[in-house]
Amino acid sequence: SCHNEFNIAFAPNFTLSMLMAMSWCVLVLVRWSLNEGIPGGTAGHRIVNAFAMSPLCVLVIIVMDKFADKALISDASAEALMKTFALCLGLEWEKAVQASIAATIAESAAKQHPALAQLVGCSVLALVLLPTWIWFIVPEARLPVPPRIRMT
């Protein structure tokens, strides 16, 4: 009984770990291929990477959804790949925002107190973004997932 419980808990966690590793590999590949000659230091690199990754990830998500609709790949495979590229995109934008905040603090009068400046900057960003997220994203995310329409 304990062995079965372990297998049930292990499989989804292992799958998510492998998806995380795959998305990290995609991030590193993009960084290796794009960062040469981009001005702006770390912040410039991260912002360019995020902008380059956005259409790529959205395209992969749309294509995987269409493939699953046509039953060319399984629903589980499509969901896994869509989660991977969504995570990849989220991580890249998080890194871009973090690098931008760090660069802004380093060039401002607040550079004597970077931890406090980062706390204030992140708080302001959260105060601006959180209501928008609650009003527009959360209601859509709470809706039940519609059944997949098979295209033949």
PDB file of C-alpha atoms in Angstrom, residues 46-103:
ATOM      1  CA  ARG A  46      17.562  39.269 -20.422  1.00  0.00           C
ATOM      2  CA  ILE A  47      15.053  41.678 -21.999  1.00  0.00           C
ATOM      3  CA  VAL A  48      16.062  40.686 -25.535  1.00  0.00           C
ATOM      4  CA  ASN A  49      15.853  37.019 -24.548  1.00  0.00           C
ATOM      5  CA  ALA A  50      12.370  37.495 -23.111  1.00  0.00           C
ATOM      6  CA  PHE A  51      11.165  39.330 -26.222  1.00  0.00           C
ATOM      7  CA  ALA A  52      12.686  36.652 -28.467  1.00  0.00           C
ATOM      8  CA  MET A  53      11.218  33.809 -26.412  1.00  0.00           C
ATOM      9  CA  SER A  54       7.676  35.249 -26.308  1.00  0.00           C
ATOM     10  CA  PRO A  55       6.613  34.583 -29.908  1.00  0.00           C
ATOM     11  CA  LEU A  56       8.531  31.285 -29.976  1.00  0.00           C
ATOM     12  CA  CYS A  57       6.792  29.960 -26.857  1.00  0.00           C
ATOM     13  CA  VAL A  58       3.357  31.184 -27.913  1.00  0.00           C
ATOM     14  CA  LEU A  59       3.825  29.558 -31.324  1.00  0.00           C
ATOM     15  CA  VAL A  60       4.858  26.237 -29.778  1.00  0.00           C
ATOM     16  CA  ILE A  61       1.856  26.333 -27.435  1.00  0.00           C
ATOM     17  CA  ILE A  62      -0.555  27.017 -30.309  1.00  0.00           C
ATOM     18  CA  VAL A  63       0.991  24.332 -32.525  1.00  0.00           C
ATOM     19  CA  MET A  64       0.910  21.717 -29.729  1.00  0.00           C
ATOM     20  CA  ASP A  65      -2.743  22.530 -29.079  1.00  0.00           C
ATOM     21  CA  LYS A  66      -3.558  22.116 -32.780  1.00  0.00           C
ATOM     22  CA  PHE A  67      -1.623  18.834 -32.919  1.00  0.00           C
ATOM     23  CA  ALA A  68      -3.620  17.521 -29.952  1.00  0.00           C
ATOM     24  CA  ASP A  69      -6.876  18.690 -31.562  1.00  0.00           C
ATOM     25  CA  LYS A  70      -5.994  16.643 -34.647  1.00  0.00           C
ATOM     26  CA  ALA A  71      -4.915  13.685 -32.459  1.00  0.00           C
ATOM     27  CA  LEU A  72      -1.369  13.808 -33.856  1.00  0.00           C
ATOM     28  CA  ILE A  73      -0.048  13.771 -30.286  1.00  0.00           C
ATOM     29  CA  SER A  74      -1.697  12.720 -27.046  1.00  0.00           C
ATOM     30  CA  ASP A  75      -3.426  15.187 -24.773  1.00  0.00           C
ATOM     31  CA  ALA A  76      -0.924  14.414 -22.024  1.00  0.00           C
ATOM     32  CA  SER A  77       2.031  15.163 -24.309  1.00  0.00           C
ATOM     33  CA  ALA A  78       0.464  18.390 -25.526  1.00  0.00           C
ATOM     34  CA  GLU A  79      -0.281  19.530 -21.976  1.00  0.00           C
ATOM     35  CA  ALA A  80       3.258  18.688 -20.871  1.00  0.00           C
ATOM     36  CA  LEU A  81       4.851  20.623 -23.731  1.00  0.00           C
ATOM     37  CA  MET A  82       2.511  23.582 -23.271  1.00  0.00           C
ATOM     38  CA  LYS A  83       3.325  23.703 -19.545  1.00  0.00           C
ATOM     39  CA  THR A  84       7.028  23.480 -20.322  1.00  0.00           C
ATOM     40  CA  PHE A  85       7.043  26.414 -22.714  1.00  0.00           C
ATOM     41  CA  ALA A  86       4.701  28.469 -20.518  1.00  0.00           C
ATOM     42  CA  LEU A  87       7.080  27.923 -17.598  1.00  0.00           C
ATOM     43  CA  CYS A  88      10.032  28.777 -19.822  1.00  0.00           C
ATOM     44  CA  LEU A  89       8.429  32.050 -20.861  1.00  0.00           C
ATOM     45  CA  GLY A  90       7.486  32.940 -17.291  1.00  0.00           C
ATOM     46  CA  LEU A  91      11.017  32.281 -16.068  1.00  0.00           C
ATOM     47  CA  GLU A  92      12.549  34.370 -18.834  1.00  0.00           C
ATOM     48  CA  TRP A  93      10.308  37.360 -18.107  1.00  0.00           C
ATOM     49  CA  GLU A  94      10.969  37.015 -14.381  1.00  0.00           C
ATOM     50  CA  LYS A  95      14.707  37.162 -15.050  1.00  0.00           C
ATOM     51  CA  ALA A  96      14.253  40.186 -17.339  1.00  0.00           C
ATOM     52  CA  VAL A  97      12.261  42.101 -14.723  1.00  0.00           C
ATOM     53  CA  GLN A  98      14.729  41.211 -11.966  1.00  0.00           C
ATOM     54  CA  ALA A  99      17.727  42.316 -14.049  1.00  0.00           C
ATOM     55  CA  SER A 100      15.942  45.545 -15.000  1.00  0.00           C
ATOM     56  CA  ILE A 101      15.170  46.360 -11.378  1.00  0.00           C
ATOM     57  CA  ALA A 102      18.782  45.650 -10.381  1.00  0.00           C
ATOM     58  CA  ALA A 103      20.117  47.865 -13.197  1.00  0.00           C
TER      59      ALA A 103
END
